[in-house]
Amino acid sequence: MPTFKVSLLDYGAGNVRSVRNAIMACGYEIEDITDPSQIADARAIIFPGVGSFGSAMKVLKRRGYDAPLKEYLSRGDKPFLGICLGMQTLFESSDENESGEAIPGLGVIPGKVIKFDETKMVVPHIGWNGRIRHQESPALKYVSNEEDAYFVHSFYAPITDENKDWVLTRTTYSGQSFISSVQKGKIIATQFHPEKSGNTGLNLLKGFLEAVENDNLDTAVKVDVDMNAETQLTKRIVVALDVRTNDNGDLVVTKGDQYDVRENEKEGVTSGRGGVRNLGKPVSLAGRYYEEGADEIAFLNITSFRQGVVDDMPMLQVLEEASKSIFVPLTVGGGIREYTDPESGETWSALEVAARYFRAGADKVSLGSDAVYAAEKFIASYREKTMETSIEEISLVYGVQAVVVSIDPKRVYVANKVSVDEKHVVVDLDEDNAGPNGERYCWYQCTVKGGREARDICAVTVARASQDLGAGEIMLNCIDMDGQGNGFDLPLMRAVSAAVTIPVIASSGAGNEAHFVEVFSKTNVQAALAAGMFHRKEVEIQACKSAMRDNSIPARR
Ligand code: 1PR
């Protein structure tokens, strides 16, 4: 039985529900720090930083936490675990600030936090990556070197002569080495998210908490390290759960054929349209995918355009329940936009809607229709930022890594490239990808409202505009391919990943493990998403990962 409660420094900036759930899953109770005076007497503090460095430091100062925290850290005899921004704030300064000027941190560790070079690599660094150990620590007692952990960040702390004694582990991303965790005495902090790193992360938390209990956290020792050794970011497998209410009023996971989720004649319905396909319950199905090794899970509320946030309470409950036992990143999409309740007249901004989902346990929100409208306005106003679009509002507060844009395009075949302009980027199709009449060119027309309405703008342009407005990732569907099991739309994946520097998640069309190998070896996407083939148990996640590894594509074990 634990003899202490963990003091959680939650300064109210974002989702720390998963950290709470992970601590509780390790068998510990939590005491919230709600007043600076509680800091000095805490037995062990966990500080999960959320949002951006500049805003985190402002909040710490405004609430009077910065001085007591510095005092707590400088004593050296008090256990502390910082997570992500909670590690970065320990450094002297960071470039991550709205004004672009370096902003001072708590100054416990020498060095400055700087941005990854997006001219050389995809930024943010999102996904599962390894660690090279510089010290053996009791906190790492249950974690092996082979296990990957989940990272999501655009800024990093480089190793310098002044801070090298602090390095607990080092990670590399596209050849760039950075500090992935630190430890000195009883202060420990990680750039990765233990609460999102499955069993690896839970085991790290367990090691830390046990070392606090045994009072031996400060017995870490240096080990010989090969400074040339590199780690590798793995390619992610994302499972999507399209969620809606069926005709009986139950919330179910469904799956469409080219976005039509009703059973058809092939499935025994002889006249008219059948019922909504029911492939299971959202939370239990997501739990199955977590156990089977999904790297991320996305819940998409596919009929949210009909309702608003008030009617979506079941989706909030899905998130709350799922985040209790699923410790990989959770994305929620559908209905993230400004909403006015027709009865009460009350209005919620897109930021408020997103905030409800983050508080319920979402790590990222995915914007569909609203992103298309935002991109249209952005292009029409000659790329002027208003700070009024949902992408801008949410990314400013929660960081770009928390904002995914989900694009639902369909192919429009054209005879030649004459029509090329900014809103209609025409893509070449090779023989394998040619249209039904042998067409060798197409543009990818964006749709809104779950594919029901086509807009006069292409996927490449929406992706690029979304990045400029502050999206951190693109979920790239293709209505033509959805549910067909014939593989991903490779020309679309190539065109969009060439147009942006943020990660792209390929979606729609996976039917077997070879399709994952194909999309990762023939395009630059960072992740690939499938739904139907996993729901119908036709292919296992681990079979896809084995096939990837057999073809030298890194996959998390
Ligand atoms: O417009 O912000 O409210 O968001 C709506 C969200 O719901 C968008 O992310 C949109 O993609 C999604 N959506 C809306 N209608 C449907 C539908 O299917 N009728 N689903 C829908 C989108 C795409 C993937 C699907 C992949 C892989 N489904 O989730 O799972 O295509 O499928 P496969 O592996 O079986 O081929 P907003």
Short mmCIF file of C-alpha atoms in Angstrom, two decimals, residues 251-468:
data_model
loop_
_atom_site.label_atom_id
_atom_site.label_comp_id
_atom_site.label_asym_id
_atom_site.label_seq_id
_atom_site.Cartn_x
_atom_site.Cartn_y
_atom_site.Cartn_z
CA LEU A 251 -24.01 4.67 -29.85
CA VAL A 252 -22.12 2.23 -32.10
CA VAL A 253 -18.92 1.95 -34.08
CA THR A 254 -19.89 1.81 -37.74
CA LYS A 255 -18.01 1.68 -41.01
CA GLY A 256 -18.89 2.88 -44.46
CA ASP A 257 -18.26 2.02 -48.06
CA GLN A 258 -17.25 5.32 -49.60
CA TYR A 259 -18.81 6.95 -46.51
CA ASP A 260 -22.16 5.15 -46.80
CA VAL A 261 -22.55 3.39 -43.45
CA ARG A 262 -25.87 1.64 -44.13
CA GLU A 263 -26.10 -2.04 -44.98
CA ASN A 264 -26.73 -2.68 -48.67
CA GLU A 265 -28.22 -5.36 -50.85
CA LYS A 266 -25.05 -7.43 -50.81
CA GLU A 267 -25.51 -7.78 -47.10
CA GLY A 268 -29.01 -9.24 -47.38
CA VAL A 269 -31.10 -6.11 -47.59
CA THR A 270 -33.24 -6.59 -50.67
CA SER A 271 -35.03 -3.27 -50.95
CA GLY A 272 -34.40 0.28 -49.84
CA ARG A 273 -31.52 1.12 -47.53
CA GLY A 274 -30.61 -1.05 -44.56
CA GLY A 275 -29.74 -0.08 -41.00
CA VAL A 276 -26.51 1.51 -39.79
CA ARG A 277 -23.77 -1.16 -39.70
CA ASN A 278 -22.98 -2.00 -36.09
CA LEU A 279 -19.42 -3.19 -35.52
CA GLY A 280 -19.27 -2.88 -31.76
CA LYS A 281 -19.23 -0.57 -28.78
CA PRO A 282 -16.75 2.34 -28.93
CA VAL A 283 -15.00 1.93 -25.55
CA SER A 284 -14.66 -1.86 -25.60
CA LEU A 285 -13.49 -1.92 -29.21
CA ALA A 286 -10.92 0.79 -28.47
CA GLY A 287 -9.77 -1.24 -25.45
CA ARG A 288 -9.24 -4.23 -27.72
CA TYR A 289 -7.10 -2.16 -30.10
CA TYR A 290 -5.02 -0.81 -27.21
CA GLU A 291 -4.29 -4.37 -26.04
CA GLU A 292 -3.47 -5.44 -29.60
CA GLY A 293 -0.86 -2.71 -30.05
CA ALA A 294 -2.54 0.23 -31.83
CA ASP A 295 -0.17 3.22 -31.69
CA GLU A 296 -3.04 5.69 -31.59
CA ILE A 297 -6.82 5.59 -31.56
CA ALA A 298 -9.18 8.09 -33.21
CA PHE A 299 -12.86 8.43 -32.38
CA LEU A 300 -14.78 10.20 -35.14
CA ASN A 301 -18.28 11.41 -34.40
CA ILE A 302 -19.49 11.12 -37.97
CA THR A 303 -22.94 12.70 -37.68
CA SER A 304 -22.00 15.61 -35.48
CA PHE A 305 -22.86 18.10 -38.22
CA ARG A 306 -26.49 17.32 -37.41
CA GLN A 307 -26.10 18.03 -33.73
CA GLY A 308 -24.04 20.19 -31.46
CA VAL A 309 -21.85 19.79 -28.48
CA VAL A 310 -24.80 19.52 -26.11
CA ASP A 311 -26.13 16.48 -27.97
CA ASP A 312 -22.66 14.97 -28.01
CA MET A 313 -22.47 14.17 -24.32
CA PRO A 314 -22.15 10.46 -25.17
CA MET A 315 -18.90 11.22 -27.05
CA LEU A 316 -17.55 13.01 -23.99
CA GLN A 317 -18.42 9.96 -21.91
CA VAL A 318 -16.71 7.71 -24.47
CA LEU A 319 -13.52 9.76 -24.01
CA GLU A 320 -13.80 9.78 -20.22
CA GLU A 321 -14.25 6.02 -20.10
CA ALA A 322 -11.66 5.19 -22.75
CA SER A 323 -8.95 7.32 -21.15
CA LYS A 324 -9.27 5.40 -17.86
CA SER A 325 -7.66 2.30 -19.29
CA ILE A 326 -6.16 3.24 -22.66
CA PHE A 327 -2.69 4.75 -22.39
CA VAL A 328 -1.95 5.67 -25.99
CA PRO A 329 -2.94 8.96 -27.64
CA LEU A 330 -6.64 9.51 -28.26
CA THR A 331 -7.93 11.81 -30.98
CA VAL A 332 -11.54 12.94 -31.19
CA GLY A 333 -13.14 14.42 -34.29
CA GLY A 334 -16.55 15.52 -35.46
CA GLY A 335 -18.33 18.72 -34.52
CA ILE A 336 -15.32 20.74 -33.39
CA ARG A 337 -16.62 24.14 -34.42
CA GLU A 338 -18.54 27.10 -33.05
CA TYR A 339 -21.99 26.03 -32.00
CA THR A 340 -25.16 27.88 -31.00
CA ASP A 341 -27.84 25.95 -29.17
CA PRO A 342 -31.03 26.62 -31.17
CA GLU A 343 -33.18 26.45 -28.05
CA SER A 344 -31.20 28.40 -25.46
CA GLY A 345 -29.38 30.61 -27.94
CA GLU A 346 -26.19 29.93 -26.00
CA THR A 347 -23.01 29.89 -28.11
CA TRP A 348 -19.86 27.82 -27.59
CA SER A 349 -16.71 28.78 -29.45
CA ALA A 350 -14.74 26.01 -31.21
CA LEU A 351 -12.11 26.51 -28.50
CA GLU A 352 -14.67 25.83 -25.77
CA VAL A 353 -15.94 22.74 -27.57
CA ALA A 354 -12.34 21.47 -27.94
CA ALA A 355 -11.63 22.26 -24.28
CA ARG A 356 -14.50 19.98 -23.23
CA TYR A 357 -13.00 17.13 -25.21
CA PHE A 358 -9.50 17.75 -23.85
CA ARG A 359 -10.85 17.75 -20.30
CA ALA A 360 -12.68 14.50 -21.07
CA GLY A 361 -9.38 12.81 -22.00
CA ALA A 362 -8.68 13.64 -25.66
CA ASP A 363 -5.06 14.39 -26.55
CA LYS A 364 -5.86 15.82 -29.97
CA VAL A 365 -8.94 17.17 -31.65
CA SER A 366 -9.55 16.64 -35.33
CA LEU A 367 -11.31 19.29 -37.41
CA GLY A 368 -13.05 18.38 -40.66
CA SER A 369 -15.61 20.71 -42.18
CA ASP A 370 -14.51 23.74 -40.18
CA ALA A 371 -10.94 23.40 -41.49
CA VAL A 372 -12.20 23.50 -45.08
CA TYR A 373 -14.14 26.71 -44.38
CA ALA A 374 -11.10 28.18 -42.62
CA ALA A 375 -8.86 27.32 -45.59
CA GLU A 376 -11.34 28.87 -48.04
CA LYS A 377 -11.37 32.13 -46.07
CA PHE A 378 -7.59 32.10 -45.70
CA ILE A 379 -7.07 31.74 -49.45
CA ALA A 380 -9.76 34.34 -50.24
CA SER A 381 -8.08 36.86 -47.92
CA TYR A 382 -4.64 36.34 -49.54
CA ARG A 383 -3.40 34.25 -46.61
CA GLU A 384 -4.17 36.74 -43.91
CA LYS A 385 -4.36 35.26 -40.43
CA THR A 386 -7.27 36.54 -38.36
CA MET A 387 -6.70 34.47 -35.20
CA GLU A 388 -10.43 33.84 -35.40
CA THR A 389 -10.48 30.41 -37.07
CA SER A 390 -10.89 27.31 -34.94
CA ILE A 391 -7.46 26.00 -36.05
CA GLU A 392 -5.73 29.19 -34.89
CA GLU A 393 -7.69 29.50 -31.64
CA ILE A 394 -7.15 25.91 -30.52
CA SER A 395 -3.50 25.62 -31.54
CA LEU A 396 -2.61 28.88 -29.79
CA VAL A 397 -3.88 27.57 -26.47
CA TYR A 398 -3.18 23.83 -26.71
CA GLY A 399 -0.24 23.80 -29.12
CA VAL A 400 -0.09 22.78 -32.78
CA GLN A 401 0.38 19.11 -31.85
CA ALA A 402 -3.15 19.04 -30.41
CA VAL A 403 -4.80 20.06 -33.69
CA VAL A 404 -5.35 17.50 -36.46
CA VAL A 405 -7.10 18.43 -39.69
CA SER A 406 -9.11 15.59 -41.22
CA ILE A 407 -9.65 15.98 -44.98
CA ASP A 408 -12.35 14.05 -46.90
CA PRO A 409 -11.60 14.51 -50.61
CA LYS A 410 -12.82 12.69 -53.70
CA ARG A 411 -11.17 12.43 -57.07
CA VAL A 412 -12.29 14.68 -59.93
CA TYR A 413 -10.73 13.44 -63.16
CA VAL A 414 -9.54 16.00 -65.70
CA ALA A 415 -8.21 15.62 -69.20
CA ASN A 416 -5.01 17.60 -68.71
CA LYS A 417 -3.16 20.01 -66.45
CA VAL A 418 -4.53 23.19 -68.02
CA SER A 419 -6.83 23.90 -65.07
CA VAL A 420 -3.96 24.05 -62.55
CA ASP A 421 -4.42 26.87 -60.04
CA GLU A 422 -4.01 27.27 -56.32
CA LYS A 423 -7.40 25.78 -55.45
CA HIS A 424 -7.26 22.91 -57.94
CA VAL A 425 -3.84 21.31 -57.79
CA VAL A 426 -3.86 18.60 -60.47
CA VAL A 427 -2.03 15.37 -59.68
CA ASP A 428 -0.57 12.93 -62.23
CA LEU A 429 -1.88 9.37 -62.02
CA ASP A 430 0.29 6.48 -63.15
CA GLU A 431 -1.21 3.48 -64.91
CA ASP A 432 -1.94 1.65 -61.64
CA ASN A 433 -3.87 4.62 -60.31
CA ALA A 434 -5.61 5.73 -63.49
CA GLY A 435 -9.35 6.51 -63.42
CA PRO A 436 -12.10 4.11 -64.58
CA ASN A 437 -11.75 5.39 -68.17
CA GLY A 438 -7.98 5.42 -68.05
CA GLU A 439 -7.80 9.08 -66.90
CA ARG A 440 -4.23 10.09 -66.01
CA TYR A 441 -4.96 13.34 -64.12
CA CYS A 442 -7.21 14.34 -61.25
CA TRP A 443 -7.64 16.88 -58.52
CA TYR A 444 -8.85 15.94 -55.05
CA GLN A 445 -11.98 17.88 -54.22
CA CYS A 446 -12.62 18.53 -50.54
CA THR A 447 -16.00 17.77 -49.05
CA VAL A 448 -17.72 18.82 -45.81
CA LYS A 449 -20.47 17.32 -43.65
CA GLY A 450 -19.17 13.77 -43.92
CA GLY A 451 -18.77 13.80 -47.69
CA ARG A 452 -22.27 15.14 -48.34
CA GLU A 453 -21.25 18.52 -49.78
CA ALA A 454 -18.38 19.14 -52.21
CA ARG A 455 -16.45 22.42 -52.05
CA ASP A 456 -14.45 24.20 -54.73
CA ILE A 457 -11.05 23.64 -53.14
CA CYS A 458 -8.57 20.76 -53.25
CA ALA A 459 -7.00 18.65 -50.53
CA VAL A 460 -3.45 19.89 -51.22
CA THR A 461 -4.50 23.51 -50.70
CA VAL A 462 -6.55 22.77 -47.57
CA ALA A 463 -3.63 20.83 -46.09
CA ARG A 464 -1.17 23.64 -46.79
CA ALA A 465 -3.54 26.33 -45.47
CA SER A 466 -4.25 24.25 -42.36
CA GLN A 467 -0.52 24.00 -41.65
CA ASP A 468 -0.13 27.77 -42.09
#
